PDB file of C-alpha atoms in Angstrom:
ATOM      1  CA  UNK A  20      32.389   9.036 -17.540  1.00 44.00           C
ATOM      2  CA  UNK A  21      35.802   9.295 -19.156  1.00 44.00           C
ATOM      3  CA  UNK A  22      35.690  13.073 -19.283  1.00 48.00           C
ATOM      4  CA  UNK A  23      37.213  14.691 -22.337  1.00 55.00           C
ATOM      5  CA  UNK A  24      38.260  11.851 -24.670  1.00 52.00           C
ATOM      6  CA  UNK A  25      40.732  14.149 -26.471  1.00 56.00           C
ATOM      7  CA  UNK A  26      42.748  14.113 -23.212  1.00 84.00           C
ATOM      8  CA  UNK A  27      43.828  10.538 -24.085  1.00 94.00           C
ATOM      9  CA  UNK A  28      47.413  11.095 -25.279  1.00 92.00           C
ATOM     10  CA  UNK A  29      48.016   7.651 -26.832  1.00 97.00           C
ATOM     11  CA  UNK A  30      46.965   4.055 -26.354  1.00 98.00           C
ATOM     12  CA  UNK A  31      49.566   3.674 -23.610  1.00 98.00           C
ATOM     13  CA  UNK A  32      48.482   6.993 -22.056  1.00 97.00           C
ATOM     14  CA  UNK A  33      44.804   6.021 -22.040  1.00 97.00           C
ATOM     15  CA  UNK A  34      45.632   2.636 -20.523  1.00 98.00           C
ATOM     16  CA  UNK A  35      47.776   4.219 -17.787  1.00 97.00           C
ATOM     17  CA  UNK A  36      45.125   6.816 -16.934  1.00 97.00           C
ATOM     18  CA  UNK A  37      42.496   4.083 -16.708  1.00 97.00           C
ATOM     19  CA  UNK A  38      44.717   1.961 -14.439  1.00 97.00           C
ATOM     20  CA  UNK A  39      45.401   4.938 -12.162  1.00 97.00           C
ATOM     21  CA  UNK A  40      41.736   5.977 -11.847  1.00 97.00           C
ATOM     22  CA  UNK A  41      40.100   5.197  -8.500  1.00 97.00           C
ATOM     23  CA  UNK A  42      36.681   6.134  -9.961  1.00 97.00           C
ATOM     24  CA  UNK A  43      35.509   2.810 -11.375  1.00 98.00           C
ATOM     25  CA  UNK A  44      33.009   4.348 -13.813  1.00 97.00           C
ATOM     26  CA  UNK A  45      35.802   6.523 -15.179  1.00 97.00           C
ATOM     27  CA  UNK A  46      38.235   3.570 -15.248  1.00 98.00           C
ATOM     28  CA  UNK A  47      35.929   1.374 -17.328  1.00 98.00           C
ATOM     29  CA  UNK A  48      34.912   4.272 -19.594  1.00 97.00           C
ATOM     30  CA  UNK A  49      38.560   5.188 -20.248  1.00 97.00           C
ATOM     31  CA  UNK A  50      39.418   1.553 -20.982  1.00 98.00           C
ATOM     32  CA  UNK A  51      36.599   1.285 -23.530  1.00 98.00           C
ATOM     33  CA  UNK A  52      37.241   4.719 -25.060  1.00 98.00           C
ATOM     34  CA  UNK A  53      40.952   3.951 -25.474  1.00 98.00           C
ATOM     35  CA  UNK A  54      40.075   0.604 -27.076  1.00 98.00           C
ATOM     36  CA  UNK A  55      37.551   2.158 -29.476  1.00 98.00           C
ATOM     37  CA  UNK A  56      39.968   4.875 -30.559  1.00 97.00           C
ATOM     38  CA  UNK A  57      42.806   2.378 -30.972  1.00 98.00           C
ATOM     39  CA  UNK A  58      40.615   0.109 -33.126  1.00 98.00           C
ATOM     40  CA  UNK A  59      39.683   3.171 -35.235  1.00 97.00           C
ATOM     41  CA  UNK A  60      43.446   3.879 -35.563  1.00 96.00           C
ATOM     42  CA  UNK A  61      43.022   7.433 -34.224  1.00 96.00           C
ATOM     43  CA  UNK A  62      45.577   6.941 -31.419  1.00 96.00           C
ATOM     44  CA  UNK A  63      49.327   6.417 -31.551  1.00 97.00           C
ATOM     45  CA  UNK A  64      50.770   3.597 -29.464  1.00 98.00           C
ATOM     46  CA  UNK A  65      52.883   5.857 -27.202  1.00 96.00           C
ATOM     47  CA  UNK A  66      53.406   9.559 -26.531  1.00 96.00           C
ATOM     48  CA  UNK A  67      55.989  11.577 -24.529  1.00 95.00           C
ATOM     49  CA  UNK A  68      52.950  13.058 -22.711  1.00 94.00           C
ATOM     50  CA  UNK A  69      51.885   9.686 -21.206  1.00 95.00           C
ATOM     51  CA  UNK A  70      51.616   9.631 -17.403  1.00 94.00           C
ATOM     52  CA  UNK A  71      54.053   7.370 -15.529  1.00 95.00           C
ATOM     53  CA  UNK A  72      52.911   3.781 -15.016  1.00 94.00           C
ATOM     54  CA  UNK A  73      51.492   3.135 -11.546  1.00 88.00           C
ATOM     55  CA  UNK A  74      52.771   0.342  -9.285  1.00 88.00           C
ATOM     56  CA  UNK A  75      49.193  -0.328  -8.177  1.00 91.00           C
ATOM     57  CA  UNK A  76      45.853   0.374  -9.849  1.00 95.00           C
ATOM     58  CA  UNK A  77      43.588   3.111  -8.525  1.00 95.00           C
ATOM     59  CA  UNK A  78      40.887   1.784  -6.209  1.00 95.00           C
ATOM     60  CA  UNK A  79      38.051   3.285  -4.161  1.00 95.00           C
ATOM     61  CA  UNK A  80      38.308   3.098  -0.350  1.00 94.00           C
ATOM     62  CA  UNK A  81      36.173  -0.035  -0.339  1.00 95.00           C
ATOM     63  CA  UNK A  82      36.299  -3.004  -0.574  1.00 95.00           C
ATOM     64  CA  UNK A  83      38.740  -3.795   2.193  1.00 92.00           C
ATOM     65  CA  UNK A  84      41.484  -6.075   0.823  1.00 90.00           C
ATOM     66  CA  UNK A  85      42.262  -9.175   2.906  1.00 88.00           C
ATOM     67  CA  UNK A  86      44.370 -12.338   2.359  1.00 82.00           C
ATOM     68  CA  UNK A  87      42.545 -15.012   0.271  1.00 76.00           C
ATOM     69  CA  UNK A  88      42.369 -17.409   3.224  1.00 76.00           C
ATOM     70  CA  UNK A  89      40.215 -14.884   5.131  1.00 73.00           C
ATOM     71  CA  UNK A  90      37.496 -14.941   2.471  1.00 76.00           C
ATOM     72  CA  UNK A  91      34.268 -16.429   3.814  1.00 77.00           C
ATOM     73  CA  UNK A  92      32.538 -19.275   1.930  1.00 80.00           C
ATOM     74  CA  UNK A  93      28.747 -19.048   1.620  1.00 81.00           C
ATOM     75  CA  UNK A  94      26.068 -21.243   0.050  1.00 87.00           C
ATOM     76  CA  UNK A  95      24.679 -20.092  -3.302  1.00 90.00           C
ATOM     77  CA  UNK A  96      21.250 -21.219  -2.098  1.00 90.00           C
ATOM     78  CA  UNK A  97      20.996 -17.993  -0.064  1.00 93.00           C
ATOM     79  CA  UNK A  98      20.742 -14.425  -1.357  1.00 95.00           C
ATOM     80  CA  UNK A  99      23.790 -13.499   0.764  1.00 95.00           C
ATOM     81  CA  UNK A 100      25.741 -16.335  -0.837  1.00 95.00           C
ATOM     82  CA  UNK A 101      24.860 -15.253  -4.373  1.00 96.00           C
ATOM     83  CA  UNK A 102      25.767 -11.655  -3.533  1.00 96.00           C
ATOM     84  CA  UNK A 103      29.112 -12.850  -2.095  1.00 95.00           C
ATOM     85  CA  UNK A 104      29.870 -14.817  -5.278  1.00 95.00           C
ATOM     86  CA  UNK A 105      28.927 -11.923  -7.564  1.00 97.00           C
ATOM     87  CA  UNK A 106      31.018  -9.563  -5.431  1.00 97.00           C
ATOM     88  CA  UNK A 107      34.026 -11.882  -5.798  1.00 95.00           C
ATOM     89  CA  UNK A 108      33.445 -12.049  -9.570  1.00 96.00           C
ATOM     90  CA  UNK A 109      33.145  -8.244  -9.788  1.00 97.00           C
ATOM     91  CA  UNK A 110      36.503  -7.975  -8.016  1.00 96.00           C
ATOM     92  CA  UNK A 111      38.095 -10.478 -10.426  1.00 95.00           C
ATOM     93  CA  UNK A 112      36.696  -8.613 -13.449  1.00 97.00           C
ATOM     94  CA  UNK A 113      37.897  -5.251 -12.120  1.00 97.00           C
ATOM     95  CA  UNK A 114      41.401  -6.651 -11.687  1.00 95.00           C
ATOM     96  CA  UNK A 115      41.153  -8.173 -15.155  1.00 96.00           C
ATOM     97  CA  UNK A 116      40.499  -4.692 -16.631  1.00 97.00           C
ATOM     98  CA  UNK A 117      43.682  -3.388 -15.008  1.00 96.00           C
ATOM     99  CA  UNK A 118      45.687  -6.505 -15.922  1.00 96.00           C
ATOM    100  CA  UNK A 119      44.786  -6.232 -19.625  1.00 97.00           C
ATOM    101  CA  UNK A 120      45.580  -2.512 -19.630  1.00 98.00           C
ATOM    102  CA  UNK A 121      48.846  -3.152 -17.777  1.00 97.00           C
ATOM    103  CA  UNK A 122      50.004  -5.637 -20.440  1.00 97.00           C
ATOM    104  CA  UNK A 123      49.439  -2.913 -23.052  1.00 98.00           C
ATOM    105  CA  UNK A 124      50.996  -0.060 -21.065  1.00 97.00           C
ATOM    106  CA  UNK A 125      53.921  -1.926 -19.507  1.00 96.00           C
ATOM    107  CA  UNK A 126      54.979  -3.733 -22.677  1.00 97.00           C
ATOM    108  CA  UNK A 127      54.267  -0.963 -25.218  1.00 96.00           C
ATOM    109  CA  UNK A 128      57.947  -0.890 -26.225  1.00 95.00           C
ATOM    110  CA  UNK A 129      58.147  -4.649 -26.924  1.00 95.00           C
ATOM    111  CA  UNK A 130      58.889  -5.575 -30.558  1.00 95.00           C
ATOM    112  CA  UNK A 131      55.451  -7.077 -31.258  1.00 96.00           C
ATOM    113  CA  UNK A 132      52.913  -6.402 -34.055  1.00 97.00           C
ATOM    114  CA  UNK A 133      50.073  -3.923 -33.514  1.00 96.00           C
ATOM    115  CA  UNK A 134      47.688  -6.894 -33.497  1.00 97.00           C
ATOM    116  CA  UNK A 135      49.147  -7.763 -30.053  1.00 98.00           C
ATOM    117  CA  UNK A 136      47.676  -4.509 -28.725  1.00 98.00           C
ATOM    118  CA  UNK A 137      44.436  -5.107 -30.665  1.00 98.00           C
ATOM    119  CA  UNK A 138      43.976  -8.381 -28.806  1.00 98.00           C
ATOM    120  CA  UNK A 139      44.629  -6.982 -25.326  1.00 98.00           C
ATOM    121  CA  UNK A 140      42.463  -3.900 -25.848  1.00 98.00           C
ATOM    122  CA  UNK A 141      39.617  -6.202 -26.925  1.00 98.00           C
ATOM    123  CA  UNK A 142      40.173  -8.067 -23.647  1.00 98.00           C
ATOM    124  CA  UNK A 143      40.223  -4.786 -21.663  1.00 98.00           C
ATOM    125  CA  UNK A 144      37.017  -3.604 -23.386  1.00 98.00           C
ATOM    126  CA  UNK A 145      35.209  -6.856 -22.545  1.00 98.00           C
ATOM    127  CA  UNK A 146      36.493  -7.024 -18.950  1.00 98.00           C
ATOM    128  CA  UNK A 147      35.146  -3.486 -18.422  1.00 98.00           C
ATOM    129  CA  UNK A 148      31.800  -4.672 -19.815  1.00 98.00           C
ATOM    130  CA  UNK A 149      31.852  -7.668 -17.442  1.00 98.00           C
ATOM    131  CA  UNK A 150      32.573  -5.516 -14.386  1.00 98.00           C
ATOM    132  CA  UNK A 151      29.674  -3.218 -15.222  1.00 98.00           C
ATOM    133  CA  UNK A 152      27.299  -6.145 -15.821  1.00 98.00           C
ATOM    134  CA  UNK A 153      28.168  -7.829 -12.521  1.00 98.00           C
ATOM    135  CA  UNK A 154      27.969  -4.541 -10.620  1.00 98.00           C
ATOM    136  CA  UNK A 155      24.551  -3.836 -12.127  1.00 98.00           C
ATOM    137  CA  UNK A 156      23.374  -7.300 -11.061  1.00 98.00           C
ATOM    138  CA  UNK A 157      24.674  -6.703  -7.510  1.00 98.00           C
ATOM    139  CA  UNK A 158      22.696  -3.457  -7.395  1.00 98.00           C
ATOM    140  CA  UNK A 159      19.550  -5.253  -8.574  1.00 98.00           C
ATOM    141  CA  UNK A 160      20.038  -7.613  -5.596  1.00 97.00           C
ATOM    142  CA  UNK A 161      20.334  -4.672  -3.167  1.00 98.00           C
ATOM    143  CA  UNK A 162      24.132  -4.687  -2.870  1.00 98.00           C
ATOM    144  CA  UNK A 163      27.125  -3.016  -4.527  1.00 98.00           C
ATOM    145  CA  UNK A 164      30.785  -3.583  -5.210  1.00 98.00           C
ATOM    146  CA  UNK A 165      32.708  -2.613  -2.068  1.00 97.00           C
ATOM    147  CA  UNK A 166      30.145  -3.986   0.393  1.00 97.00           C
ATOM    148  CA  UNK A 167      32.252  -7.089   1.172  1.00 96.00           C
ATOM    149  CA  UNK A 168      36.001  -7.699   1.597  1.00 94.00           C
ATOM    150  CA  UNK A 169      38.036  -8.884  -1.398  1.00 94.00           C
ATOM    151  CA  UNK A 170      41.522 -10.352  -1.865  1.00 88.00           C
ATOM    152  CA  UNK A 171      44.600  -8.949  -3.590  1.00 79.00           C
ATOM    153  CA  UNK A 172      46.165 -12.073  -5.108  1.00 77.00           C
ATOM    154  CA  UNK A 173      45.505 -11.127  -8.745  1.00 77.00           C
ATOM    155  CA  UNK A 174      47.496  -7.932  -8.690  1.00 82.00           C
ATOM    156  CA  UNK A 175      50.354  -9.679  -6.856  1.00 82.00           C
ATOM    157  CA  UNK A 176      50.634 -12.029  -9.859  1.00 80.00           C
ATOM    158  CA  UNK A 177      50.919  -9.017 -12.158  1.00 83.00           C
ATOM    159  CA  UNK A 178      53.599  -7.435  -9.992  1.00 86.00           C
ATOM    160  CA  UNK A 179      55.641 -10.658  -9.953  1.00 88.00           C
ATOM    161  CA  UNK A 180      55.749 -10.746 -13.788  1.00 93.00           C
ATOM    162  CA  UNK A 181      56.189  -7.017 -14.448  1.00 92.00           C
ATOM    163  CA  UNK A 182      59.571  -7.364 -16.197  1.00 94.00           C
ATOM    164  CA  UNK A 183      58.909 -10.423 -18.407  1.00 96.00           C
ATOM    165  CA  UNK A 184      56.123 -10.450 -21.001  1.00 97.00           C
ATOM    166  CA  UNK A 185      56.340 -14.213 -21.598  1.00 97.00           C
ATOM    167  CA  UNK A 186      55.988 -14.857 -17.840  1.00 96.00           C
ATOM    168  CA  UNK A 187      53.062 -12.405 -17.662  1.00 96.00           C
ATOM    169  CA  UNK A 188      51.259 -14.280 -20.433  1.00 97.00           C
ATOM    170  CA  UNK A 189      51.916 -17.623 -18.729  1.00 96.00           C
ATOM    171  CA  UNK A 190      50.563 -16.528 -15.348  1.00 94.00           C
ATOM    172  CA  UNK A 191      47.709 -14.120 -16.108  1.00 94.00           C
ATOM    173  CA  UNK A 192      45.761 -15.413 -19.140  1.00 95.00           C
ATOM    174  CA  UNK A 193      47.019 -19.012 -19.119  1.00 96.00           C
ATOM    175  CA  UNK A 194      46.583 -19.695 -15.379  1.00 94.00           C
ATOM    176  CA  UNK A 195      44.298 -17.086 -13.821  1.00 92.00           C
ATOM    177  CA  UNK A 196      41.905 -16.593 -16.763  1.00 93.00           C
ATOM    178  CA  UNK A 197      41.981 -20.278 -17.695  1.00 96.00           C
ATOM    179  CA  UNK A 198      40.869 -21.068 -14.133  1.00 94.00           C
ATOM    180  CA  UNK A 199      37.669 -19.193 -14.924  1.00 94.00           C
ATOM    181  CA  UNK A 200      36.969 -21.685 -17.719  1.00 96.00           C
ATOM    182  CA  UNK A 201      37.271 -24.517 -15.172  1.00 96.00           C
ATOM    183  CA  UNK A 202      35.002 -23.126 -12.447  1.00 95.00           C
ATOM    184  CA  UNK A 203      32.368 -21.052 -14.265  1.00 96.00           C
ATOM    185  CA  UNK A 204      30.216 -23.866 -15.765  1.00 96.00           C
ATOM    186  CA  UNK A 205      29.472 -25.269 -12.274  1.00 95.00           C
ATOM    187  CA  UNK A 206      28.611 -21.778 -11.013  1.00 95.00           C
ATOM    188  CA  UNK A 207      26.283 -21.218 -13.985  1.00 96.00           C
ATOM    189  CA  UNK A 208      24.503 -24.496 -13.181  1.00 96.00           C
ATOM    190  CA  UNK A 209      24.179 -23.619  -9.468  1.00 94.00           C
ATOM    191  CA  UNK A 210      22.736 -20.190 -10.271  1.00 96.00           C
ATOM    192  CA  UNK A 211      20.126 -21.830 -12.509  1.00 96.00           C
ATOM    193  CA  UNK A 212      19.323 -24.393  -9.788  1.00 95.00           C
ATOM    194  CA  UNK A 213      18.548 -21.583  -7.360  1.00 95.00           C
ATOM    195  CA  UNK A 214      16.326 -19.893  -9.966  1.00 96.00           C
ATOM    196  CA  UNK A 215      18.647 -16.888 -10.409  1.00 96.00           C
ATOM    197  CA  UNK A 216      18.510 -16.848 -14.203  1.00 97.00           C
ATOM    198  CA  UNK A 217      19.627 -13.208 -14.409  1.00 97.00           C
ATOM    199  CA  UNK A 218      22.942 -13.930 -12.652  1.00 97.00           C
ATOM    200  CA  UNK A 219      23.385 -17.099 -14.734  1.00 97.00           C
ATOM    201  CA  UNK A 220      22.952 -15.026 -17.909  1.00 98.00           C
ATOM    202  CA  UNK A 221      25.713 -12.635 -16.768  1.00 98.00           C
ATOM    203  CA  UNK A 222      28.005 -15.629 -16.149  1.00 98.00           C
ATOM    204  CA  UNK A 223      27.183 -16.948 -19.639  1.00 97.00           C
ATOM    205  CA  UNK A 224      28.497 -13.732 -21.231  1.00 98.00           C
ATOM    206  CA  UNK A 225      31.639 -13.803 -19.094  1.00 98.00           C
ATOM    207  CA  UNK A 226      32.342 -17.480 -19.829  1.00 97.00           C
ATOM    208  CA  UNK A 227      32.023 -17.100 -23.596  1.00 96.00           C
ATOM    209  CA  UNK A 228      34.238 -14.001 -23.660  1.00 97.00           C
ATOM    210  CA  UNK A 229      36.866 -15.570 -21.374  1.00 97.00           C
ATOM    211  CA  UNK A 230      37.525 -18.319 -23.922  1.00 97.00           C
ATOM    212  CA  UNK A 231      38.618 -15.578 -26.290  1.00 97.00           C
ATOM    213  CA  UNK A 232      40.815 -13.987 -23.622  1.00 97.00           C
ATOM    214  CA  UNK A 233      42.660 -17.240 -22.949  1.00 98.00           C
ATOM    215  CA  UNK A 234      43.038 -17.645 -26.723  1.00 98.00           C
ATOM    216  CA  UNK A 235      44.684 -14.202 -26.987  1.00 98.00           C
ATOM    217  CA  UNK A 236      47.106 -15.228 -24.232  1.00 98.00           C
ATOM    218  CA  UNK A 237      47.875 -18.591 -25.830  1.00 98.00           C
ATOM    219  CA  UNK A 238      48.385 -17.046 -29.285  1.00 98.00           C
ATOM    220  CA  UNK A 239      50.943 -14.503 -28.095  1.00 98.00           C
ATOM    221  CA  UNK A 240      52.644 -16.908 -25.704  1.00 98.00           C
ATOM    222  CA  UNK A 241      53.215 -19.291 -28.620  1.00 98.00           C
ATOM    223  CA  UNK A 242      54.323 -16.367 -30.823  1.00 98.00           C
ATOM    224  CA  UNK A 243      57.014 -15.304 -28.325  1.00 98.00           C
ATOM    225  CA  UNK A 244      58.160 -18.900 -27.787  1.00 98.00           C
ATOM    226  CA  UNK A 245      58.436 -19.464 -31.560  1.00 98.00           C
ATOM    227  CA  UNK A 246      60.434 -16.263 -31.978  1.00 96.00           C
ATOM    228  CA  UNK A 247      62.843 -17.378 -29.236  1.00 96.00           C
ATOM    229  CA  UNK A 248      62.833 -21.000 -30.537  1.00 98.00           C
ATOM    230  CA  UNK A 249      61.561 -22.312 -27.176  1.00 97.00           C
ATOM    231  CA  UNK A 250      59.181 -25.225 -26.644  1.00 97.00           C
ATOM    232  CA  UNK A 251      55.863 -23.635 -25.524  1.00 97.00           C
ATOM    233  CA  UNK A 252      54.717 -26.327 -23.074  1.00 96.00           C
ATOM    234  CA  UNK A 253      58.125 -26.676 -21.399  1.00 97.00           C
ATOM    235  CA  UNK A 254      58.582 -22.885 -21.253  1.00 97.00           C
ATOM    236  CA  UNK A 255      55.135 -22.493 -19.706  1.00 97.00           C
ATOM    237  CA  UNK A 256      55.969 -25.008 -16.979  1.00 95.00           C
ATOM    238  CA  UNK A 257      59.316 -23.351 -16.208  1.00 95.00           C
ATOM    239  CA  UNK A 258      57.769 -19.877 -15.991  1.00 95.00           C
ATOM    240  CA  UNK A 259      54.854 -21.027 -13.843  1.00 93.00           C
ATOM    241  CA  UNK A 260      57.160 -22.795 -11.390  1.00 92.00           C
ATOM    242  CA  UNK A 261      59.282 -19.634 -11.139  1.00 92.00           C
ATOM    243  CA  UNK A 262      56.453 -17.095 -10.918  1.00 91.00           C
ATOM    244  CA  UNK A 263      53.339 -18.752  -9.480  1.00 88.00           C
ATOM    245  CA  UNK A 264      52.868 -19.984  -5.932  1.00 81.00           C
ATOM    246  CA  UNK A 265      51.188 -23.314  -5.458  1.00 77.00           C
ATOM    247  CA  UNK A 266      50.096 -26.028  -7.859  1.00 79.00           C
ATOM    248  CA  UNK A 267      47.294 -25.947 -10.419  1.00 89.00           C
ATOM    249  CA  UNK A 268      44.061 -27.506  -9.197  1.00 88.00           C
ATOM    250  CA  UNK A 269      41.967 -30.015 -11.144  1.00 88.00           C
ATOM    251  CA  UNK A 270      39.354 -30.505 -12.458  1.00 90.00           C
ATOM    252  CA  UNK A 271      40.242 -28.806 -15.739  1.00 96.00           C
ATOM    253  CA  UNK A 272      37.808 -27.861 -18.483  1.00 97.00           C
ATOM    254  CA  UNK A 273      40.025 -29.552 -21.086  1.00 96.00           C
ATOM    255  CA  UNK A 274      37.659 -28.877 -24.002  1.00 96.00           C
ATOM    256  CA  UNK A 275      37.287 -25.127 -23.406  1.00 96.00           C
ATOM    257  CA  UNK A 276      41.005 -24.821 -22.700  1.00 97.00           C
ATOM    258  CA  UNK A 277      41.916 -26.681 -25.896  1.00 96.00           C
ATOM    259  CA  UNK A 278      39.505 -24.502 -27.923  1.00 95.00           C
ATOM    260  CA  UNK A 279      41.515 -21.540 -26.624  1.00 96.00           C
ATOM    261  CA  UNK A 280      44.824 -23.143 -27.661  1.00 95.00           C
ATOM    262  CA  UNK A 281      45.822 -24.320 -24.174  1.00 96.00           C
ATOM    263  CA  UNK A 282      46.333 -28.076 -24.506  1.00 95.00           C
ATOM    264  CA  UNK A 283      46.859 -30.516 -21.582  1.00 95.00           C
ATOM    265  CA  UNK A 284      50.591 -30.794 -22.411  1.00 94.00           C
ATOM    266  CA  UNK A 285      50.918 -27.294 -20.922  1.00 95.00           C
ATOM    267  CA  UNK A 286      49.314 -27.750 -17.529  1.00 94.00           C
ATOM    268  CA  UNK A 287      48.977 -31.436 -16.606  1.00 90.00           C
ATOM    269  CA  UNK A 288      52.559 -31.648 -15.310  1.00 89.00           C
ATOM    270  CA  UNK A 289      51.860 -28.774 -12.898  1.00 89.00           C
ATOM    271  CA  UNK A 290      48.907 -30.261 -11.014  1.00 82.00           C
ATOM    272  CA  UNK A 291      49.170 -30.994  -7.302  1.00 61.00           C
ATOM    273  CA  UNK A 292      48.922 -34.775  -7.909  1.00 47.00           C
ATOM    274  CA  UNK A 293      51.887 -34.679 -10.312  1.00 41.00           C
ATOM    275  CA  UNK A 294      54.024 -32.806  -7.786  1.00 37.00           C
ATOM    276  CA  UNK A 295      53.227 -35.089  -4.846  1.00 32.00           C
TER     277      UNK A 295
END
């Protein structure tokens, strides 16, 4: 567990310690403890005692990290295939914990309202919940996180946007998280087809929460654009072209994206067909 909660020096300090932790139980516990104490307003935002921010999050020795193109594709109609999918989702959720915490820790000196940090700590709390749920499901299926290789693309996106909050919001919640809204409904349906209702139920929780995470990203992206008197859709496209490799892939879940405040005017111009 998180150990002594009084050791959390501030919201930024708790977020940094969670990012740095290679013990994943401790990482998720620290993320949730820091969130709970921040919501209760018993933590300051920053402290001189905060640890330095890490370049990379703490990780256990496994899984082995490989380039995305080396990831094997398996059918969900086999147990191995479902385990592989859940393992990939666990890896995404673990990175999402660190990404939400990194937005808080890295940009704690930005001139933004405290509600900015409320939103991202809610995201961090829920991503920690998701990681634990998926890991528990893997264990029920006789596997665990770390058993299979995983890729490192998510953290590379964070590193590329480490000096620009508006770019970070464009790439992480509004591309990477929004992608989850596009692909998850089909995965939920496939899990149900195979009779794996327990895994489908885990995906249901993740999908519903992710809408809120994209909404947090869209809200603060629009806030920063309004403050700088920039057009949100045009700014999004400029930042994505500068900071994200490749084009965005259809199909898009336009309804879920719009519910989260991410309208087609943002992303349609960036699809591979538009760039051809």
